[in-house]
PDB file of N, CA and C in Angstrom:
ATOM      1  N   GLY A  57      64.568  30.143  14.869  1.00  0.00           N
ATOM      2  CA  GLY A  57      64.489  30.738  16.094  1.00  0.00           C
ATOM      3  C   GLY A  57      65.299  32.201  16.107  1.00  0.00           C
ATOM      4  N   PRO A  58      65.211  32.803  17.273  1.00  0.00           N
ATOM      5  CA  PRO A  58      65.941  34.119  17.341  1.00  0.00           C
ATOM      6  C   PRO A  58      67.428  33.924  17.026  1.00  0.00           C
ATOM      7  N   SER A  59      68.098  32.935  17.453  1.00  0.00           N
ATOM      8  CA  SER A  59      69.473  32.814  17.218  1.00  0.00           C
ATOM      9  C   SER A  59      69.833  32.868  15.689  1.00  0.00           C
ATOM     10  N   ILE A  60      68.974  32.064  14.938  1.00  0.00           N
ATOM     11  CA  ILE A  60      69.206  32.062  13.623  1.00  0.00           C
ATOM     12  C   ILE A  60      68.843  33.305  12.732  1.00  0.00           C
ATOM     13  N   SER A  61      67.794  33.981  13.210  1.00  0.00           N
ATOM     14  CA  SER A  61      67.429  35.243  12.527  1.00  0.00           C
ATOM     15  C   SER A  61      68.539  36.391  12.662  1.00  0.00           C
ATOM     16  N   VAL A  62      69.097  36.301  13.932  1.00  0.00           N
ATOM     17  CA  VAL A  62      70.180  37.236  14.064  1.00  0.00           C
ATOM     18  C   VAL A  62      71.501  36.970  13.129  1.00  0.00           C
ATOM     19  N   SER A  63      71.552  35.694  12.814  1.00  0.00           N
ATOM     20  CA  SER A  63      72.711  35.178  12.049  1.00  0.00           C
ATOM     21  C   SER A  63      72.611  35.026  10.453  1.00  0.00           C
ATOM     22  N   SER A  64      71.336  35.346  10.155  1.00  0.00           N
ATOM     23  CA  SER A  64      70.780  35.138   8.701  1.00  0.00           C
ATOM     24  C   SER A  64      69.892  36.000   8.249  1.00  0.00           C
ATOM     25  N   GLU A  65      69.814  36.225   6.891  1.00  0.00           N
ATOM     26  CA  GLU A  65      68.801  37.262   6.453  1.00  0.00           C
ATOM     27  C   GLU A  65      68.425  36.736   5.053  1.00  0.00           C
ATOM     28  N   PRO A  66      67.251  36.814   4.654  1.00  0.00           N
ATOM     29  CA  PRO A  66      66.739  36.619   3.279  1.00  0.00           C
ATOM     30  C   PRO A  66      67.166  37.889   2.355  1.00  0.00           C
ATOM     31  N   VAL A  67      68.011  37.594   1.422  1.00  0.00           N
ATOM     32  CA  VAL A  67      68.448  38.670   0.637  1.00  0.00           C
ATOM     33  C   VAL A  67      67.952  38.686  -0.914  1.00  0.00           C
ATOM     34  N   GLY A  68      67.314  37.558  -1.173  1.00  0.00           N
ATOM     35  CA  GLY A  68      66.998  37.577  -2.646  1.00  0.00           C
ATOM     36  C   GLY A  68      65.863  36.509  -2.943  1.00  0.00           C
ATOM     37  N   TYR A  69      65.390  36.676  -4.145  1.00  0.00           N
ATOM     38  CA  TYR A  69      64.371  35.643  -4.703  1.00  0.00           C
ATOM     39  C   TYR A  69      64.521  35.653  -6.183  1.00  0.00           C
ATOM     40  N   ALA A  70      64.831  34.435  -6.872  1.00  0.00           N
ATOM     41  CA  ALA A  70      64.883  34.300  -8.263  1.00  0.00           C
ATOM     42  C   ALA A  70      64.672  32.986  -8.576  1.00  0.00           C
ATOM     43  N   ASN A  71      63.841  32.623  -9.765  1.00  0.00           N
ATOM     44  CA  ASN A  71      63.614  31.343 -10.228  1.00  0.00           C
ATOM     45  C   ASN A  71      63.083  30.433  -9.212  1.00  0.00           C
ATOM     46  N   LYS A  72      62.254  30.879  -8.349  1.00  0.00           N
ATOM     47  CA  LYS A  72      61.704  30.133  -7.348  1.00  0.00           C
ATOM     48  C   LYS A  72      62.696  29.622  -6.193  1.00  0.00           C
ATOM     49  N   LYS A  73      63.788  30.366  -6.145  1.00  0.00           N
ATOM     50  CA  LYS A  73      64.778  30.220  -5.093  1.00  0.00           C
ATOM     51  C   LYS A  73      64.889  31.206  -4.140  1.00  0.00           C
ATOM     52  N   LEU A  74      64.956  31.031  -2.930  1.00  0.00           N
ATOM     53  CA  LEU A  74      65.042  31.861  -1.878  1.00  0.00           C
ATOM     54  C   LEU A  74      66.484  31.879  -1.544  1.00  0.00           C
ATOM     55  N   TYR A  75      67.104  33.275  -1.600  1.00  0.00           N
ATOM     56  CA  TYR A  75      68.598  33.223  -1.223  1.00  0.00           C
ATOM     57  C   TYR A  75      68.696  33.873   0.050  1.00  0.00           C
ATOM     58  N   VAL A  76      69.513  33.276   0.931  1.00  0.00           N
ATOM     59  CA  VAL A  76      69.527  33.461   2.509  1.00  0.00           C
ATOM     60  C   VAL A  76      71.153  33.782   2.684  1.00  0.00           C
ATOM     61  N   TYR A  77      71.366  34.960   3.063  1.00  0.00           N
ATOM     62  CA  TYR A  77      72.754  35.321   3.573  1.00  0.00           C
ATOM     63  C   TYR A  77      73.088  34.936   4.908  1.00  0.00           C
ATOM     64  N   VAL A  78      74.159  34.200   5.122  1.00  0.00           N
ATOM     65  CA  VAL A  78      74.507  33.863   6.578  1.00  0.00           C
ATOM     66  C   VAL A  78      75.898  34.399   6.861  1.00  0.00           C
ATOM     67  N   LYS A  79      76.043  34.622   8.236  1.00  0.00           N
ATOM     68  CA  LYS A  79      77.212  35.440   8.752  1.00  0.00           C
ATOM     69  C   LYS A  79      78.485  34.572   8.643  1.00  0.00           C
ATOM     70  N   ASN A  80      78.460  33.371   8.961  1.00  0.00           N
ATOM     71  CA  ASN A  80      79.717  32.646   8.835  1.00  0.00           C
ATOM     72  C   ASN A  80      79.371  31.127   8.347  1.00  0.00           C
ATOM     73  N   SER A  81      80.495  30.491   8.293  1.00  0.00           N
ATOM     74  CA  SER A  81      80.430  29.046   7.924  1.00  0.00           C
ATOM     75  C   SER A  81      79.759  27.970   8.758  1.00  0.00           C
ATOM     76  N   THR A  82      79.849  28.539  10.178  1.00  0.00           N
ATOM     77  CA  THR A  82      79.083  27.555  11.099  1.00  0.00           C
ATOM     78  C   THR A  82      77.749  27.745  11.058  1.00  0.00           C
ATOM     79  N   VAL A  83      77.097  28.925  10.930  1.00  0.00           N
ATOM     80  CA  VAL A  83      75.724  29.206  10.587  1.00  0.00           C
ATOM     81  C   VAL A  83      75.268  28.438   9.341  1.00  0.00           C
ATOM     82  N   LEU A  84      76.145  28.525   8.370  1.00  0.00           N
ATOM     83  CA  LEU A  84      75.961  27.902   7.141  1.00  0.00           C
ATOM     84  C   LEU A  84      75.758  26.373   7.128  1.00  0.00           C
ATOM     85  N   HIS A  85      76.552  25.873   7.980  1.00  0.00           N
ATOM     86  CA  HIS A  85      76.411  24.362   8.202  1.00  0.00           C
ATOM     87  C   HIS A  85      75.401  24.045   9.071  1.00  0.00           C
ATOM     88  N   HIS A  86      75.010  24.724   9.974  1.00  0.00           N
ATOM     89  CA  HIS A  86      73.689  24.652  10.745  1.00  0.00           C
ATOM     90  C   HIS A  86      72.543  24.663   9.867  1.00  0.00           C
ATOM     91  N   MET A  87      72.457  25.811   9.054  1.00  0.00           N
ATOM     92  CA  MET A  87      71.407  25.931   8.117  1.00  0.00           C
ATOM     93  C   MET A  87      71.059  24.757   7.182  1.00  0.00           C
ATOM     94  N   TYR A  88      72.102  23.980   6.784  1.00  0.00           N
ATOM     95  CA  TYR A  88      71.891  22.946   5.801  1.00  0.00           C
ATOM     96  C   TYR A  88      70.956  21.922   6.643  1.00  0.00           C
ATOM     97  N   PHE A  89      71.119  21.883   7.821  1.00  0.00           N
ATOM     98  CA  PHE A  89      70.572  20.756   8.492  1.00  0.00           C
ATOM     99  C   PHE A  89      69.026  21.126   8.770  1.00  0.00           C
ATOM    100  N   LEU A  90      68.845  22.397   8.578  1.00  0.00           N
ATOM    101  CA  LEU A  90      67.201  22.991   8.925  1.00  0.00           C
ATOM    102  C   LEU A  90      66.658  23.159   7.675  1.00  0.00           C
ATOM    103  N   LYS A  91      67.507  23.026   6.415  1.00  0.00           N
ATOM    104  CA  LYS A  91      66.898  23.276   5.120  1.00  0.00           C
ATOM    105  C   LYS A  91      65.533  22.785   4.760  1.00  0.00           C
ATOM    106  N   LYS A  92      65.547  21.407   5.058  1.00  0.00           N
ATOM    107  CA  LYS A  92      64.297  20.760   4.458  1.00  0.00           C
ATOM    108  C   LYS A  92      63.075  21.178   5.267  1.00  0.00           C
ATOM    109  N   ASN A  93      63.239  21.351   6.692  1.00  0.00           N
ATOM    110  CA  ASN A  93      62.018  21.768   7.373  1.00  0.00           C
ATOM    111  C   ASN A  93      61.708  23.093   7.172  1.00  0.00           C
ATOM    112  N   MET A  94      62.660  24.169   6.789  1.00  0.00           N
ATOM    113  CA  MET A  94      62.485  25.483   6.442  1.00  0.00           C
ATOM    114  C   MET A  94      61.471  25.437   5.200  1.00  0.00           C
ATOM    115  N   LEU A  95      62.103  24.612   4.252  1.00  0.00           N
ATOM    116  CA  LEU A  95      61.398  24.645   2.871  1.00  0.00           C
ATOM    117  C   LEU A  95      59.896  24.158   2.994  1.00  0.00           C
ATOM    118  N   ARG A  96      59.693  23.185   3.834  1.00  0.00           N
ATOM    119  CA  ARG A  96      58.444  22.631   4.039  1.00  0.00           C
ATOM    120  C   ARG A  96      57.451  23.776   4.631  1.00  0.00           C
ATOM    121  N   LYS A  97      57.937  24.394   5.581  1.00  0.00           N
ATOM    122  CA  LYS A  97      57.096  25.334   6.331  1.00  0.00           C
ATOM    123  C   LYS A  97      56.843  26.629   5.291  1.00  0.00           C
ATOM    124  N   ILE A  98      57.801  27.203   4.510  1.00  0.00           N
ATOM    125  CA  ILE A  98      57.709  28.063   3.662  1.00  0.00           C
ATOM    126  C   ILE A  98      56.391  27.667   2.581  1.00  0.00           C
ATOM    127  N   GLN A  99      56.516  26.455   2.069  1.00  0.00           N
ATOM    128  CA  GLN A  99      55.611  25.876   1.242  1.00  0.00           C
ATOM    129  C   GLN A  99      54.169  25.779   1.852  1.00  0.00           C
ATOM    130  N   LYS A 100      54.110  25.420   3.081  1.00  0.00           N
ATOM    131  CA  LYS A 100      52.914  25.171   3.869  1.00  0.00           C
ATOM    132  C   LYS A 100      52.261  26.590   4.007  1.00  0.00           C
ATOM    133  N   ASP A 101      53.178  27.643   4.413  1.00  0.00           N
ATOM    134  CA  ASP A 101      52.508  28.908   4.950  1.00  0.00           C
ATOM    135  C   ASP A 101      52.315  29.784   3.799  1.00  0.00           C
ATOM    136  N   PHE A 102      53.073  29.622   2.635  1.00  0.00           N
ATOM    137  CA  PHE A 102      52.824  30.514   1.536  1.00  0.00           C
ATOM    138  C   PHE A 102      52.149  29.687   0.328  1.00  0.00           C
ATOM    139  N   HIS A 103      52.865  29.108  -0.406  1.00  0.00           N
ATOM    140  CA  HIS A 103      52.359  28.373  -1.507  1.00  0.00           C
ATOM    141  C   HIS A 103      53.309  27.317  -1.897  1.00  0.00           C
ATOM    142  N   LYS A 104      52.797  26.082  -2.325  1.00  0.00           N
ATOM    143  CA  LYS A 104      53.761  24.924  -2.561  1.00  0.00           C
ATOM    144  C   LYS A 104      54.717  25.379  -3.562  1.00  0.00           C
ATOM    145  N   ASP A 105      54.435  26.114  -4.801  1.00  0.00           N
ATOM    146  CA  ASP A 105      55.500  26.447  -5.679  1.00  0.00           C
ATOM    147  C   ASP A 105      55.979  27.724  -5.681  1.00  0.00           C
ATOM    148  N   PHE A 106      55.919  28.518  -4.541  1.00  0.00           N
ATOM    149  CA  PHE A 106      56.534  29.742  -4.245  1.00  0.00           C
ATOM    150  C   PHE A 106      57.905  29.525  -4.237  1.00  0.00           C
ATOM    151  N   VAL A 107      58.469  28.660  -3.360  1.00  0.00           N
ATOM    152  CA  VAL A 107      59.938  28.677  -3.220  1.00  0.00           C
ATOM    153  C   VAL A 107      60.168  27.073  -3.346  1.00  0.00           C
ATOM    154  N   LYS A 108      61.071  26.543  -4.434  1.00  0.00           N
ATOM    155  CA  LYS A 108      61.335  25.400  -4.629  1.00  0.00           C
ATOM    156  C   LYS A 108      62.750  24.792  -3.997  1.00  0.00           C
ATOM    157  N   ASP A 109      63.509  25.823  -3.710  1.00  0.00           N
ATOM    158  CA  ASP A 109      64.891  25.601  -3.293  1.00  0.00           C
ATOM    159  C   ASP A 109      65.257  26.915  -2.217  1.00  0.00           C
ATOM    160  N   ILE A 110      65.998  26.632  -1.177  1.00  0.00           N
ATOM    161  CA  ILE A 110      66.625  27.635  -0.517  1.00  0.00           C
ATOM    162  C   ILE A 110      68.230  27.555  -0.637  1.00  0.00           C
ATOM    163  N   VAL A 111      68.773  28.703  -1.144  1.00  0.00           N
ATOM    164  CA  VAL A 111      70.314  28.776  -1.220  1.00  0.00           C
ATOM    165  C   VAL A 111      70.939  29.625  -0.077  1.00  0.00           C
ATOM    166  N   PHE A 112      71.739  29.057   0.530  1.00  0.00           N
ATOM    167  CA  PHE A 112      72.484  29.751   1.515  1.00  0.00           C
ATOM    168  C   PHE A 112      73.671  30.280   0.960  1.00  0.00           C
ATOM    169  N   THR A 113      74.167  31.432   1.332  1.00  0.00           N
ATOM    170  CA  THR A 113      75.410  32.132   0.998  1.00  0.00           C
ATOM    171  C   THR A 113      76.150  32.961   1.905  1.00  0.00           C
ATOM    172  N   LEU A 114      77.414  32.894   1.559  1.00  0.00           N
ATOM    173  CA  LEU A 114      78.213  33.827   2.629  1.00  0.00           C
ATOM    174  C   LEU A 114      78.652  34.980   1.849  1.00  0.00           C
ATOM    175  N   ASP A 115      78.347  35.161   0.547  1.00  0.00           N
ATOM    176  CA  ASP A 115      78.599  36.377  -0.288  1.00  0.00           C
ATOM    177  C   ASP A 115      77.439  36.884  -0.990  1.00  0.00           C
ATOM    178  N   ARG A 116      77.076  38.027  -0.656  1.00  0.00           N
ATOM    179  CA  ARG A 116      75.700  38.687  -0.949  1.00  0.00           C
ATOM    180  C   ARG A 116      75.926  39.077  -2.473  1.00  0.00           C
ATOM    181  N   LYS A 117      77.096  39.077  -3.039  1.00  0.00           N
ATOM    182  CA  LYS A 117      77.235  39.431  -4.297  1.00  0.00           C
ATOM    183  C   LYS A 117      76.888  38.421  -5.321  1.00  0.00           C
ATOM    184  N   LYS A 118      76.831  37.032  -4.785  1.00  0.00           N
ATOM    185  CA  LYS A 118      76.346  35.899  -5.690  1.00  0.00           C
ATOM    186  C   LYS A 118      74.826  35.775  -5.853  1.00  0.00           C
ATOM    187  N   VAL A 119      74.096  36.594  -5.277  1.00  0.00           N
ATOM    188  CA  VAL A 119      72.636  36.648  -5.203  1.00  0.00           C
ATOM    189  C   VAL A 119      72.105  37.366  -6.398  1.00  0.00           C
ATOM    190  N   PRO A 120      71.268  36.486  -7.361  1.00  0.00           N
ATOM    191  CA  PRO A 120      70.887  37.115  -8.553  1.00  0.00           C
ATOM    192  C   PRO A 120      70.004  38.306  -8.360  1.00  0.00           C
ATOM    193  N   SER A 121      69.997  39.507  -8.959  1.00  0.00           N
ATOM    194  CA  SER A 121      69.349  40.400  -8.933  1.00  0.00           C
ATOM    195  C   SER A 121      68.478  40.768 -10.255  1.00  0.00           C
ATOM    196  N   ASP A 122      67.335  40.528 -10.273  1.00  0.00           N
ATOM    197  CA  ASP A 122      66.520  40.628 -11.387  1.00  0.00           C
ATOM    198  C   ASP A 122      65.169  41.451 -11.156  1.00  0.00           C
ATOM    199  N   ASP A 123      65.133  42.585 -11.757  1.00  0.00           N
ATOM    200  CA  ASP A 123      63.781  43.324 -11.332  1.00  0.00           C
ATOM    201  C   ASP A 123      62.596  42.650 -11.791  1.00  0.00           C
ATOM    202  N   GLN A 124      62.567  41.856 -12.831  1.00  0.00           N
ATOM    203  CA  GLN A 124      61.463  41.146 -13.192  1.00  0.00           C
ATOM    204  C   GLN A 124      60.990  40.125 -12.052  1.00  0.00           C
ATOM    205  N   GLU A 125      61.966  39.353 -11.543  1.00  0.00           N
ATOM    206  CA  GLU A 125      61.625  38.468 -10.307  1.00  0.00           C
ATOM    207  C   GLU A 125      61.166  39.100  -9.176  1.00  0.00           C
ATOM    208  N   LYS A 126      61.747  40.450  -8.910  1.00  0.00           N
ATOM    209  CA  LYS A 126      61.496  41.185  -7.683  1.00  0.00           C
ATOM    210  C   LYS A 126      59.943  41.500  -7.988  1.00  0.00           C
ATOM    211  N   ASP A 127      59.486  41.950  -9.155  1.00  0.00           N
ATOM    212  CA  ASP A 127      58.109  42.372  -9.392  1.00  0.00           C
ATOM    213  C   ASP A 127      57.142  41.039  -9.192  1.00  0.00           C
ATOM    214  N   LYS A 128      57.780  39.778  -9.609  1.00  0.00           N
ATOM    215  CA  LYS A 128      56.843  38.603  -9.531  1.00  0.00           C
ATOM    216  C   LYS A 128      56.574  38.403  -8.017  1.00  0.00           C
ATOM    217  N   LEU A 129      57.900  38.544  -7.294  1.00  0.00           N
ATOM    218  CA  LEU A 129      57.664  38.244  -5.768  1.00  0.00           C
ATOM    219  C   LEU A 129      56.838  39.310  -5.126  1.00  0.00           C
ATOM    220  N   LYS A 130      56.683  40.608  -5.500  1.00  0.00           N
ATOM    221  CA  LYS A 130      55.653  41.361  -4.967  1.00  0.00           C
ATOM    222  C   LYS A 130      54.469  40.918  -5.310  1.00  0.00           C
ATOM    223  N   GLU A 131      54.179  40.706  -6.624  1.00  0.00           N
ATOM    224  CA  GLU A 131      52.751  40.246  -7.146  1.00  0.00           C
ATOM    225  C   GLU A 131      52.396  39.112  -6.424  1.00  0.00           C
ATOM    226  N   THR A 132      53.162  37.941  -6.158  1.00  0.00           N
ATOM    227  CA  THR A 132      52.758  36.862  -5.502  1.00  0.00           C
ATOM    228  C   THR A 132      52.512  37.110  -3.964  1.00  0.00           C
ATOM    229  N   LEU A 133      53.300  37.970  -3.285  1.00  0.00           N
ATOM    230  CA  LEU A 133      53.019  38.278  -1.910  1.00  0.00           C
ATOM    231  C   LEU A 133      51.800  39.026  -1.749  1.00  0.00           C
ATOM    232  N   SER A 134      51.379  39.853  -2.669  1.00  0.00           N
ATOM    233  CA  SER A 134      50.280  40.639  -2.720  1.00  0.00           C
ATOM    234  C   SER A 134      49.002  39.890  -2.890  1.00  0.00           C
ATOM    235  N   THR A 135      49.052  38.899  -3.849  1.00  0.00           N
ATOM    236  CA  THR A 135      48.040  38.047  -3.984  1.00  0.00           C
ATOM    237  C   THR A 135      47.826  37.079  -2.857  1.00  0.00           C
ATOM    238  N   LEU A 136      48.686  36.643  -2.170  1.00  0.00           N
ATOM    239  CA  LEU A 136      48.697  35.611  -1.038  1.00  0.00           C
ATOM    240  C   LEU A 136      48.156  36.356   0.167  1.00  0.00           C
ATOM    241  N   LEU A 137      48.512  37.698   0.268  1.00  0.00           N
ATOM    242  CA  LEU A 137      48.080  38.515   1.394  1.00  0.00           C
ATOM    243  C   LEU A 137      46.678  38.779   1.217  1.00  0.00           C
ATOM    244  N   SER A 138      46.237  39.126  -0.078  1.00  0.00           N
ATOM    245  CA  SER A 138      44.662  39.472  -0.360  1.00  0.00           C
ATOM    246  C   SER A 138      43.904  38.217  -0.061  1.00  0.00           C
ATOM    247  N   LYS A 139      44.425  36.971  -0.345  1.00  0.00           N
ATOM    248  CA  LYS A 139      43.538  35.891  -0.134  1.00  0.00           C
ATOM    249  C   LYS A 139      43.238  35.513   1.290  1.00  0.00           C
ATOM    250  N   ASP A 140      44.373  35.931   2.148  1.00  0.00           N
ATOM    251  CA  ASP A 140      44.258  35.853   3.560  1.00  0.00           C
ATOM    252  C   ASP A 140      43.239  36.678   4.167  1.00  0.00           C
ATOM    253  N   GLN A 141      43.026  37.897   3.652  1.00  0.00           N
ATOM    254  CA  GLN A 141      42.152  38.767   4.065  1.00  0.00           C
ATOM    255  C   GLN A 141      40.735  38.388   3.819  1.00  0.00           C
ATOM    256  N   ASP A 142      40.476  37.801   2.537  1.00  0.00           N
ATOM    257  CA  ASP A 142      39.159  37.390   2.080  1.00  0.00           C
ATOM    258  C   ASP A 142      38.657  36.287   2.789  1.00  0.00           C
ATOM    259  N   ASP A 143      39.561  35.493   3.433  1.00  0.00           N
ATOM    260  CA  ASP A 143      39.138  34.128   4.238  1.00  0.00           C
ATOM    261  C   ASP A 143      38.457  34.418   5.672  1.00  0.00           C
TER     262      ASP A 143
END
């Protein structure tokens, strides 16, 4: 919802894990309760194997940064978006 989007931000993707920065420990705690539903929605809306786990972090420095993974993410999103346009 709107309050969650103000307090969190997806900041990375590596090894089929989506990394989400959260502003504080209260939001982090709340997100753990929502994790299972969030993961199901992502898998339903995108692709079952696109994201296998969601990692919440208070420290952006702990997010892996891999150019190869970024390229894979862009390629996957492009493929998914082009499939939607064809349907």
